[in-house]
Short mmCIF file of C-alpha atoms in Angstrom, two decimals:
data_model
loop_
_atom_site.label_atom_id
_atom_site.label_comp_id
_atom_site.label_asym_id
_atom_site.label_seq_id
_atom_site.Cartn_x
_atom_site.Cartn_y
_atom_site.Cartn_z
CA MET A 154 15.25 35.65 88.47
CA ALA A 155 11.49 35.79 88.10
CA LEU A 156 9.42 33.08 86.53
CA GLU A 157 9.22 33.53 82.75
CA LEU A 158 6.21 32.57 80.69
CA TYR A 159 6.62 32.49 76.92
CA LEU A 160 3.21 33.31 75.49
CA ASP A 161 1.20 34.39 72.49
CA LEU A 162 -2.38 35.05 73.47
CA HIS A 163 -3.61 33.94 70.03
CA SER A 164 -2.93 30.48 71.43
CA GLN A 165 -5.53 28.80 73.59
CA PRO A 166 -3.10 27.01 75.93
CA CYS A 167 -1.25 30.31 76.40
CA ARG A 168 -4.46 31.91 77.55
CA SER A 169 -5.21 29.28 80.17
CA VAL A 170 -1.71 29.62 81.61
CA TYR A 171 -1.87 33.42 81.51
CA ILE A 172 -5.26 33.57 83.19
CA PHE A 173 -4.24 31.08 85.88
CA ALA A 174 -0.99 32.85 86.69
CA LYS A 175 -2.76 36.20 86.94
CA LEU A 176 -5.65 34.83 89.00
CA ALA A 177 -3.27 33.16 91.44
CA ASN A 178 -1.16 36.31 91.67
CA ILE A 179 1.91 34.44 90.54
CA PRO A 180 4.62 36.94 89.66
CA PHE A 181 6.00 36.33 86.18
CA GLU A 182 7.68 37.99 83.26
CA PHE A 183 5.56 37.89 80.08
CA LYS A 184 7.87 36.89 77.24
CA ALA A 185 5.93 37.56 74.05
CA VAL A 186 6.35 35.11 71.18
CA ASP A 187 4.87 36.19 67.87
CA LEU A 188 3.46 33.09 66.19
CA SER A 189 2.19 34.96 63.13
CA SER A 190 5.75 35.88 62.19
CA GLY A 191 7.04 32.38 62.91
CA GLU A 192 9.11 33.54 65.87
CA ASN A 193 8.71 30.12 67.47
CA TYR A 194 10.83 28.70 64.62
CA GLY A 195 13.62 31.19 65.18
CA GLU A 196 17.01 30.52 66.68
CA GLY A 197 16.24 32.44 69.88
CA PHE A 198 13.15 30.47 70.73
CA GLY A 199 14.92 27.28 69.74
CA LYS A 200 17.17 27.77 72.76
CA VAL A 201 14.11 27.77 74.96
CA SER A 202 12.33 24.81 73.42
CA ILE A 203 13.00 22.67 70.35
CA LEU A 204 9.37 21.59 70.42
CA ARG A 205 8.73 25.06 69.00
CA LYS A 206 5.43 25.51 70.78
CA VAL A 207 3.97 27.91 73.27
CA PRO A 208 3.35 28.21 76.15
CA VAL A 209 6.72 27.58 77.79
CA LEU A 210 7.60 28.11 81.44
CA LYS A 211 11.14 28.94 82.52
CA ASP A 212 11.73 28.75 86.26
CA GLU A 213 15.45 29.49 86.72
CA ALA A 214 17.08 26.64 84.81
CA PHE A 215 13.93 24.55 84.69
CA ILE A 216 12.11 24.71 81.37
CA LEU A 217 8.63 23.21 80.98
CA THR A 218 6.29 22.97 78.00
CA GLU A 219 2.66 21.81 77.64
CA SER A 220 0.01 23.99 79.26
CA THR A 221 -1.59 21.22 81.32
CA ALA A 222 1.80 20.32 82.81
CA ILE A 223 2.53 24.01 83.43
CA LEU A 224 -0.83 24.54 85.14
CA GLN A 225 -0.32 21.49 87.38
CA TYR A 226 3.20 22.70 88.23
CA LEU A 227 2.00 26.21 89.13
CA ALA A 228 -0.93 24.87 91.17
CA LYS A 229 1.44 22.79 93.26
CA LYS A 230 4.35 25.22 93.52
CA TYR A 231 2.23 28.18 94.52
CA SER A 232 -0.26 26.21 96.64
CA THR A 233 -3.25 27.59 94.82
CA PRO A 234 -6.75 27.02 96.28
CA ASP A 235 -7.72 23.33 96.31
CA HIS A 236 -10.62 23.58 93.87
CA TRP A 237 -8.30 24.27 90.92
CA TYR A 238 -6.75 20.79 91.18
CA PRO A 239 -8.43 19.03 94.12
CA ALA A 240 -6.64 16.74 96.51
CA ASP A 241 -9.75 14.54 96.56
CA MET A 242 -8.92 11.50 94.42
CA GLN A 243 -12.13 11.25 92.44
CA LYS A 244 -12.49 14.99 91.85
CA ARG A 245 -8.87 15.18 90.69
CA ALA A 246 -9.47 12.21 88.39
CA ARG A 247 -12.33 14.11 86.77
CA VAL A 248 -10.00 17.05 86.09
CA ASP A 249 -7.33 14.69 84.70
CA GLU A 250 -9.94 12.94 82.56
CA TYR A 251 -11.02 16.21 80.97
CA LEU A 252 -7.47 17.50 80.50
CA SER A 253 -6.67 14.27 78.67
CA TRP A 254 -9.84 14.01 76.55
CA GLN A 255 -9.70 17.56 75.31
CA HIS A 256 -6.37 17.10 73.49
CA THR A 257 -8.01 15.06 70.75
CA ASN A 258 -11.48 16.57 70.79
CA ILE A 259 -12.40 20.13 71.56
CA ARG A 260 -8.85 21.37 71.14
CA PRO A 261 -8.12 20.24 67.58
CA HIS A 262 -11.72 20.69 66.42
CA GLY A 263 -12.05 24.22 67.76
CA SER A 264 -8.59 25.06 66.42
CA LYS A 265 -9.42 23.75 62.98
CA VAL A 266 -12.56 25.86 62.72
CA PHE A 267 -10.49 28.87 63.79
CA TRP A 268 -7.93 28.18 61.07
CA PHE A 269 -10.57 27.48 58.44
CA ARG A 270 -12.59 30.61 59.24
CA GLY A 271 -9.99 33.03 60.47
CA VAL A 272 -6.64 32.19 58.89
CA LEU A 273 -6.80 30.13 55.69
CA PRO A 274 -9.11 32.44 53.76
CA VAL A 275 -6.74 35.31 54.56
CA VAL A 276 -3.71 33.38 53.44
CA THR A 277 -5.16 31.67 50.37
CA GLY A 278 -7.48 34.47 49.34
CA ALA A 279 -10.40 32.09 49.09
CA PRO A 280 -12.84 30.44 51.52
CA VAL A 281 -12.15 26.86 52.53
CA PRO A 282 -14.05 24.32 50.36
CA LYS A 283 -17.53 23.68 51.73
CA GLU A 284 -16.96 19.96 52.19
CA LYS A 285 -13.94 20.55 54.41
CA MET A 286 -15.65 23.28 56.38
CA ASP A 287 -18.75 21.14 56.94
CA SER A 288 -16.61 18.26 58.16
CA ALA A 289 -14.73 20.54 60.57
CA MET A 290 -17.98 22.00 61.88
CA GLU A 291 -19.41 18.52 62.36
CA ASP A 292 -16.42 17.53 64.48
CA LEU A 293 -16.70 20.69 66.57
CA ASN A 294 -20.40 20.15 67.11
CA THR A 295 -19.79 16.57 68.20
CA SER A 296 -17.17 17.72 70.72
CA LEU A 297 -19.40 20.45 72.10
CA LYS A 298 -22.28 18.00 72.41
CA LEU A 299 -20.12 15.51 74.33
CA PHE A 300 -18.82 18.34 76.46
CA GLU A 301 -22.33 19.37 77.48
CA GLU A 302 -23.72 15.87 77.89
CA LYS A 303 -20.84 14.08 79.46
CA PHE A 304 -18.58 16.61 81.15
CA LEU A 305 -20.96 19.34 82.22
CA GLN A 306 -24.29 17.55 82.52
CA ASP A 307 -26.33 19.53 85.06
CA LYS A 308 -23.38 20.64 87.16
CA PRO A 309 -22.29 24.27 87.43
CA PHE A 310 -18.68 23.35 86.58
CA ILE A 311 -17.01 20.26 85.14
CA ILE A 312 -16.16 18.65 88.45
CA GLY A 313 -19.08 20.00 90.45
CA ASP A 314 -19.71 23.13 92.39
CA GLN A 315 -16.42 24.86 91.87
CA ILE A 316 -14.28 25.93 88.94
CA SER A 317 -11.14 23.89 88.25
CA LEU A 318 -8.30 23.70 85.73
CA ALA A 319 -10.67 21.68 83.54
CA ASP A 320 -13.06 24.61 83.06
CA LEU A 321 -10.17 26.97 82.39
CA VAL A 322 -8.68 24.73 79.72
CA ALA A 323 -12.15 24.20 78.24
CA ILE A 324 -13.18 27.83 78.02
CA VAL A 325 -10.10 29.05 76.16
CA GLU A 326 -10.66 26.37 73.53
CA VAL A 327 -14.35 27.21 73.11
CA MET A 328 -13.42 30.87 72.66
CA GLN A 329 -11.15 30.12 69.69
CA PRO A 330 -13.81 29.48 67.05
CA PHE A 331 -15.96 32.09 68.79
CA GLY A 332 -13.30 34.68 68.00
CA THR A 333 -13.92 34.18 64.28
CA GLY A 334 -17.53 35.24 64.67
CA LEU A 335 -18.99 31.75 65.02
CA ASP A 336 -21.51 31.86 67.84
CA VAL A 337 -20.86 28.48 69.44
CA PHE A 338 -23.21 29.42 72.25
CA GLU A 339 -26.26 29.91 70.04
CA GLY A 340 -28.74 27.13 70.66
CA ARG A 341 -26.62 25.88 73.55
CA PRO A 342 -28.05 27.38 76.74
CA THR A 343 -26.15 24.94 78.99
CA LEU A 344 -22.87 25.91 77.40
CA LYS A 345 -23.72 29.61 77.54
CA ALA A 346 -24.68 29.46 81.22
CA TRP A 347 -21.43 27.62 81.98
CA MET A 348 -19.40 30.18 80.03
CA ASP A 349 -20.99 33.02 82.00
CA ARG A 350 -20.22 31.27 85.27
CA VAL A 351 -16.60 30.64 84.30
CA LYS A 352 -16.16 34.20 83.09
CA LYS A 353 -17.52 35.48 86.40
CA GLU A 354 -15.21 33.24 88.44
CA ILE A 355 -12.18 34.35 86.44
CA GLY A 356 -13.28 37.95 86.52
CA VAL A 357 -14.67 39.72 83.48
CA GLU A 358 -11.74 42.12 83.22
CA LEU A 359 -9.06 39.41 83.17
CA PHE A 360 -11.13 37.17 80.89
CA ASP A 361 -11.68 39.94 78.37
CA GLU A 362 -8.06 41.06 78.54
CA ALA A 363 -6.82 37.55 77.81
CA HIS A 364 -9.27 37.16 74.92
CA ASN A 365 -8.87 40.58 73.39
CA ILE A 366 -6.48 39.38 70.68
CA ILE A 367 -8.59 36.44 69.58
CA MET A 368 -11.76 38.51 69.54
CA ASN A 369 -10.00 40.83 67.13
CA VAL A 370 -8.77 38.15 64.80
CA ALA A 371 -10.17 40.12 61.89
CA LEU A 372 -6.94 42.09 62.16
CA LEU A 373 -4.93 39.08 60.98
CA PRO A 374 -5.09 39.96 57.28
CA GLN A 375 -3.33 43.22 57.99
CA THR A 376 -0.72 41.38 60.06
CA PHE A 377 0.13 38.99 57.23
CA GLU A 378 0.14 41.77 54.70
CA ASN A 379 2.61 43.72 56.76
CA LYS A 380 4.90 40.90 57.72
CA GLY A 381 4.46 38.35 54.98
CA LEU A 382 3.70 34.73 55.62
CA PRO A 383 6.38 32.68 57.37
CA ASP A 384 7.39 29.42 55.63
CA ALA A 385 6.54 27.27 58.62
CA LEU A 386 3.01 28.65 58.57
CA LYS A 387 2.69 27.92 54.85
CA MET A 388 3.75 24.31 55.47
CA ARG A 389 1.35 23.91 58.33
CA ILE A 390 -1.50 25.23 56.22
CA MET A 391 -0.69 22.81 53.41
CA LYS A 392 -0.74 19.93 55.85
CA MET A 393 -4.11 21.01 57.23
CA PHE A 394 -5.64 20.96 53.80
CA ASN A 395 -4.46 17.45 53.17
CA MET B 117 -17.45 -5.32 93.91
CA GLY B 118 -13.83 -4.83 92.98
CA LEU B 119 -12.11 -2.68 90.42
CA GLU B 120 -13.11 -3.46 86.84
CA ILE B 121 -10.84 -2.47 83.98
CA TYR B 122 -12.29 -2.54 80.47
CA LEU B 123 -9.55 -3.38 77.99
CA ASP B 124 -8.60 -4.48 74.52
CA LEU B 125 -4.86 -5.08 74.34
CA PHE B 126 -4.79 -4.07 70.66
CA SER B 127 -5.18 -0.56 72.04
CA GLN B 128 -2.05 1.21 73.19
CA PRO B 129 -3.61 3.05 76.15
CA CYS B 130 -5.12 -0.25 77.29
CA ARG B 131 -1.68 -1.81 77.36
CA SER B 132 -0.21 0.93 79.53
CA VAL B 133 -3.05 0.61 82.06
CA TYR B 134 -2.84 -3.20 82.01
CA ILE B 135 0.92 -3.25 82.51
CA PHE B 136 0.71 -0.64 85.26
CA ALA B 137 -2.00 -2.50 87.18
CA LYS B 138 -0.26 -5.87 86.86
CA LYS B 139 3.18 -4.53 87.68
CA ASN B 140 1.85 -2.95 90.86
CA ASN B 141 -0.20 -5.98 91.85
CA ILE B 142 -3.42 -4.04 91.75
CA PRO B 143 -6.32 -6.51 91.98
CA PHE B 144 -8.80 -6.06 89.14
CA GLU B 145 -11.26 -7.84 86.93
CA PHE B 146 -10.21 -7.80 83.27
CA LYS B 147 -13.32 -6.94 81.28
CA LYS B 148 -12.52 -7.68 77.67
CA ILE B 149 -13.94 -5.37 75.04
CA SER B 150 -13.17 -6.52 71.51
CA LEU B 151 -12.78 -3.44 69.32
CA MET B 152 -12.58 -5.60 66.20
CA ALA B 153 -15.98 -7.07 67.03
CA GLY B 154 -17.39 -3.60 67.76
CA GLU B 155 -18.10 -4.46 71.39
CA HIS B 156 -17.41 -0.88 72.41
CA TYR B 157 -20.80 -0.05 70.92
CA ASN B 158 -22.61 -2.32 73.38
CA GLU B 159 -25.23 -0.69 75.58
CA ASP B 160 -23.61 -1.89 78.81
CA PHE B 161 -20.23 -0.50 77.90
CA GLY B 162 -21.86 2.81 77.03
CA LYS B 163 -22.82 3.13 80.70
CA VAL B 164 -19.15 2.89 81.69
CA SER B 165 -17.69 4.97 78.88
CA ALA B 166 -19.91 7.66 77.41
CA TRP B 167 -17.64 8.18 74.41
CA ARG B 168 -17.15 4.47 73.91
CA LYS B 169 -13.43 4.21 74.24
CA VAL B 170 -11.11 1.89 76.03
CA PRO B 171 -9.56 1.80 78.51
CA ALA B 172 -12.20 2.58 81.11
CA ILE B 173 -12.49 1.64 84.77
CA LYS B 174 -15.38 1.07 87.12
CA ASP B 175 -14.46 1.35 90.78
CA GLY B 176 -17.67 0.80 92.69
CA ASP B 177 -19.91 3.49 91.24
CA PHE B 178 -17.03 5.56 89.98
CA CYS B 179 -16.42 5.30 86.24
CA LEU B 180 -13.35 6.86 84.64
CA CYS B 181 -11.99 7.04 81.11
CA GLU B 182 -8.67 8.21 79.61
CA SER B 183 -5.61 6.07 80.32
CA VAL B 184 -3.57 8.95 81.72
CA ALA B 185 -6.30 9.87 84.20
CA ILE B 186 -6.83 6.21 85.09
CA MET B 187 -3.16 5.61 85.87
CA MET B 188 -2.92 8.77 87.97
CA TYR B 189 -5.97 7.61 89.90
CA LEU B 190 -4.46 4.16 90.45
CA VAL B 191 -1.16 5.74 91.57
CA GLU B 192 -3.02 7.69 94.21
CA LYS B 193 -5.44 4.98 95.32
CA TYR B 194 -2.93 2.16 95.55
CA ASN B 195 0.04 4.19 96.72
CA THR B 196 2.36 2.84 94.05
CA PRO B 197 6.15 3.38 94.26
CA ASP B 198 7.18 7.01 93.84
CA ASN B 199 9.10 6.57 90.59
CA TRP B 200 5.93 6.01 88.54
CA TYR B 201 4.60 9.50 89.25
CA PRO B 202 7.19 11.26 91.44
CA ALA B 203 6.18 13.54 94.24
CA ASP B 204 9.12 15.80 93.35
CA LEU B 205 7.66 18.85 91.63
CA GLN B 206 10.03 19.03 88.67
CA LYS B 207 10.20 15.30 88.04
CA ARG B 208 6.44 15.08 88.11
CA ALA B 209 6.25 18.00 85.72
CA ARG B 210 8.50 16.11 83.27
CA VAL B 211 6.12 13.16 83.38
CA ASN B 212 3.08 15.43 82.93
CA GLU B 213 4.80 17.20 80.07
CA TYR B 214 5.35 13.97 78.14
CA LEU B 215 1.87 12.61 78.92
CA SER B 216 0.40 15.81 77.49
CA TRP B 217 2.64 16.15 74.41
CA GLN B 218 2.17 12.57 73.27
CA HIS B 219 -1.59 12.95 72.69
CA SER B 220 -1.05 14.97 69.53
CA ALA B 221 2.33 13.60 68.48
CA MET B 222 3.62 10.08 69.18
CA ARG B 223 0.14 8.64 69.74
CA PRO B 224 -1.59 9.68 66.51
CA HIS B 225 1.58 9.22 64.43
CA GLY B 226 2.17 5.70 65.70
CA SER B 227 -1.53 4.82 65.47
CA LYS B 228 -1.75 6.03 61.91
CA MET B 229 0.91 3.57 60.74
CA PHE B 230 -1.14 0.71 62.17
CA TRP B 231 -4.24 1.92 60.35
CA LEU B 232 -2.52 2.67 57.05
CA LYS B 233 -0.54 -0.55 56.87
CA LEU B 234 -3.00 -3.06 58.30
CA MET B 235 -6.53 -1.87 58.96
CA ILE B 236 -7.31 0.18 55.87
CA PRO B 237 -6.22 -2.45 53.34
CA LYS B 238 -8.27 -5.02 55.26
CA VAL B 239 -11.42 -2.92 55.73
CA MET B 240 -11.43 -0.96 52.50
CA GLY B 241 -9.73 -3.55 50.31
CA VAL B 242 -7.29 -0.97 48.95
CA GLU B 243 -3.65 -0.17 49.55
CA VAL B 244 -3.00 3.32 50.84
CA PRO B 245 -1.37 5.66 48.27
CA GLN B 246 2.40 5.83 48.70
CA GLU B 247 2.21 9.61 49.14
CA LYS B 248 0.03 9.26 52.23
CA MET B 249 2.22 6.50 53.58
CA ASP B 250 5.35 8.61 53.12
CA ALA B 251 3.76 11.59 54.86
CA ALA B 252 2.71 9.40 57.79
CA ILE B 253 6.21 7.92 58.11
CA GLU B 254 7.65 11.42 58.05
CA ASP B 255 5.38 12.47 60.93
CA LEU B 256 6.29 9.37 62.90
CA ASN B 257 9.99 9.99 62.36
CA GLY B 258 9.50 13.55 63.56
CA SER B 259 7.92 12.37 66.80
CA LEU B 260 10.56 9.71 67.42
CA LYS B 261 13.30 12.27 66.85
CA LEU B 262 11.74 14.64 69.37
CA ILE B 263 11.43 11.83 71.90
CA GLU B 264 15.13 11.09 71.57
CA GLU B 265 16.34 14.69 71.45
CA ASN B 266 13.93 16.48 73.74
CA PHE B 267 12.37 13.99 76.14
CA LEU B 268 15.08 11.37 76.60
CA GLN B 269 18.27 13.24 75.78
CA ASP B 270 21.06 11.43 77.64
CA LYS B 271 18.91 10.15 80.50
CA PRO B 272 18.09 6.49 81.05
CA PHE B 273 14.36 7.28 81.31
CA ILE B 274 12.20 10.29 80.48
CA ALA B 275 11.99 11.63 84.05
CA GLY B 276 15.55 10.66 84.98
CA ASP B 277 17.02 7.54 86.53
CA GLN B 278 13.87 5.51 86.92
CA ILE B 279 10.94 4.39 84.81
CA SER B 280 7.75 6.44 85.12
CA LEU B 281 4.28 6.63 83.56
CA ALA B 282 5.87 8.65 80.75
CA ASP B 283 8.07 5.76 79.58
CA LEU B 284 5.19 3.32 79.89
CA VAL B 285 2.89 5.46 77.78
CA ALA B 286 5.69 6.04 75.26
CA ILE B 287 6.63 2.41 74.80
CA VAL B 288 3.12 1.10 74.18
CA GLU B 289 2.67 3.69 71.44
CA MET B 290 5.95 2.77 69.77
CA MET B 291 4.98 -0.89 69.73
CA GLN B 292 1.93 -0.14 67.59
CA PRO B 293 3.80 0.55 64.35
CA VAL B 294 6.11 -2.35 65.22
CA GLY B 295 3.04 -4.59 65.27
CA ALA B 296 2.13 -3.28 61.84
CA GLY B 297 5.54 -4.28 60.48
CA LEU B 298 7.47 -1.02 60.84
CA ASP B 299 10.43 -1.48 63.19
CA VAL B 300 10.82 1.97 64.71
CA PHE B 301 13.82 0.81 66.73
CA GLU B 302 15.88 -0.19 63.70
CA LYS B 303 18.78 2.22 63.17
CA ARG B 304 17.88 4.00 66.41
CA PRO B 305 20.38 2.65 68.96
CA LYS B 306 19.47 5.20 71.62
CA LEU B 307 15.79 4.36 71.42
CA SER B 308 16.54 0.63 71.32
CA ALA B 309 18.63 0.89 74.46
CA TRP B 310 15.82 2.80 76.17
CA ARG B 311 13.30 0.20 75.04
CA ASP B 312 15.44 -2.57 76.57
CA ARG B 313 15.67 -0.67 79.85
CA VAL B 314 11.91 -0.09 79.91
CA ARG B 315 11.18 -3.74 79.11
CA ASP B 316 13.54 -4.80 81.92
CA ALA B 317 11.99 -2.39 84.40
CA ILE B 318 8.51 -3.63 83.57
CA GLY B 319 9.62 -7.26 83.44
CA SER B 320 10.03 -8.96 80.08
CA GLU B 321 7.31 -11.53 80.80
CA LEU B 322 4.65 -8.93 81.51
CA PHE B 323 5.81 -6.72 78.64
CA ASP B 324 5.71 -9.58 76.15
CA GLU B 325 2.37 -10.83 77.42
CA ALA B 326 0.79 -7.40 77.00
CA HIS B 327 2.19 -7.09 73.47
CA GLN B 328 1.44 -10.57 72.24
CA GLY B 329 -1.75 -9.47 70.48
CA ILE B 330 -0.35 -6.47 68.66
CA LEU B 331 2.79 -8.35 67.62
CA SER B 332 0.69 -11.01 65.94
CA ALA B 333 -1.50 -8.41 64.21
CA GLN B 334 0.09 -8.94 60.80
CA GLU B 335 -0.55 -12.68 61.00
CA MET B 336 -4.10 -12.08 62.19
CA ALA B 337 -4.74 -9.63 59.39
CA LYS B 338 -4.13 -12.39 56.84
CA THR B 339 -7.04 -14.43 58.14
CA MET B 340 -9.39 -11.63 59.26
CA ASP B 341 -12.66 -11.25 57.40
CA GLY B 342 -12.76 -7.67 56.17
CA SER B 343 -16.52 -7.75 55.77
CA LYS B 344 -16.91 -8.05 59.55
CA LEU B 345 -14.87 -4.88 60.09
CA GLN B 346 -17.08 -2.50 58.14
CA HIS B 347 -18.02 -0.62 61.33
CA PHE B 348 -14.58 0.96 61.04
CA LYS B 349 -15.34 2.42 57.63
CA PRO B 350 -16.78 5.79 58.75
CA LYS B 351 -13.79 6.45 60.99
CA ILE B 352 -11.38 5.53 58.21
CA LEU B 353 -13.08 7.72 55.66
CA LYS B 354 -13.19 10.67 57.98
CA THR B 355 -9.77 10.37 59.55
CA PHE B 356 -7.48 8.94 56.93
CA LEU B 357 -8.91 9.04 53.44
#
């Protein structure tokens, strides 16, 4: 049985896994999970993972969640080129350092801006209160600043001359708020130059294909109107506000 | 110059790195950074850790932050026993999976209890509203439940028969709310049994030594001068209130 990847390309970690699998020519079956309809809370998906998150990898009987773990697993199993997750101890440590840091910085901050700009107004019918939006933007700006100053500095990629899993995981997160029409690259030439380099390494076609859904997030209102808002989503939104 | 590890044992990720290094007899210089005294804002420390967090290491010229990355580096450099970070693809993946998941689940939920119960009343001089406390406890319970049902299941340790980095990172996070007076192991026999196994595998002396500070946090809080902790105020206002 082929490798199965449970994905929704609205999700940043799904995009990094998708892009990596495609780039490395890893054969897999794309199992679509529709987050906007709450499919991840359904009984079917519950049999795959009770953590109720995507992406999920299913390799025969072996089920694995968490994109960074999945990426590391694929890199090893399919012996992908060294630069993705270098054998060199210090270079690998730099990748690990980024993959760890991003969980509590760029990832939640970029996500929050996406929710506040792209989802909440659709669901609540009103823009998010200015105070909350400003706070979210401040956090995102801080993360992007640290990213440029500490992780990128004057290197072409996070760990040096070549692209790695760190850049892949970074780019999909940066694209999330970008998808709502917020130009995160404006006034950030270092970030923009890095994005162009990463996009080129990945391949424009694959990059654009993976990001097509998020770049068309304006279609979300129609989606919710057609399908209604799942309860789990309502709860999550309430929590975000508080 | 040998390996320097910058630590404050009040911090959960510092405890996992400390325990790991000691357990594996890795020679290092313990560079104490007192978070309470705001020492992480010192200029010198800023050269080691650009975002001013502990733990951090300095190995010659090589500086590294993030406990998970640090431990993986130490595993590799000092060739520690396989069980900590198994070479087996699927076992290693299980460890990686937990180390990733915990960042946005067990870690913040356990941390929050410490802040809500101890730090905020001390720094801000107010008790946290019951509603917020209840919500935080609910989140923590959710994480603990997932650890039992998804990560542990009926195995002795997260990756299988032996302790790994995953268990180490999990236990230090669970001890944080315990230090704040919330016994997460009470009425959780499965988790308690796992905790005992982990403590045994680490060695009770080392485990207790590493947790001495956090377990006396409640006592300490009684005598701490809240006015000296005002540097925590911005974080508290932004994150919790």
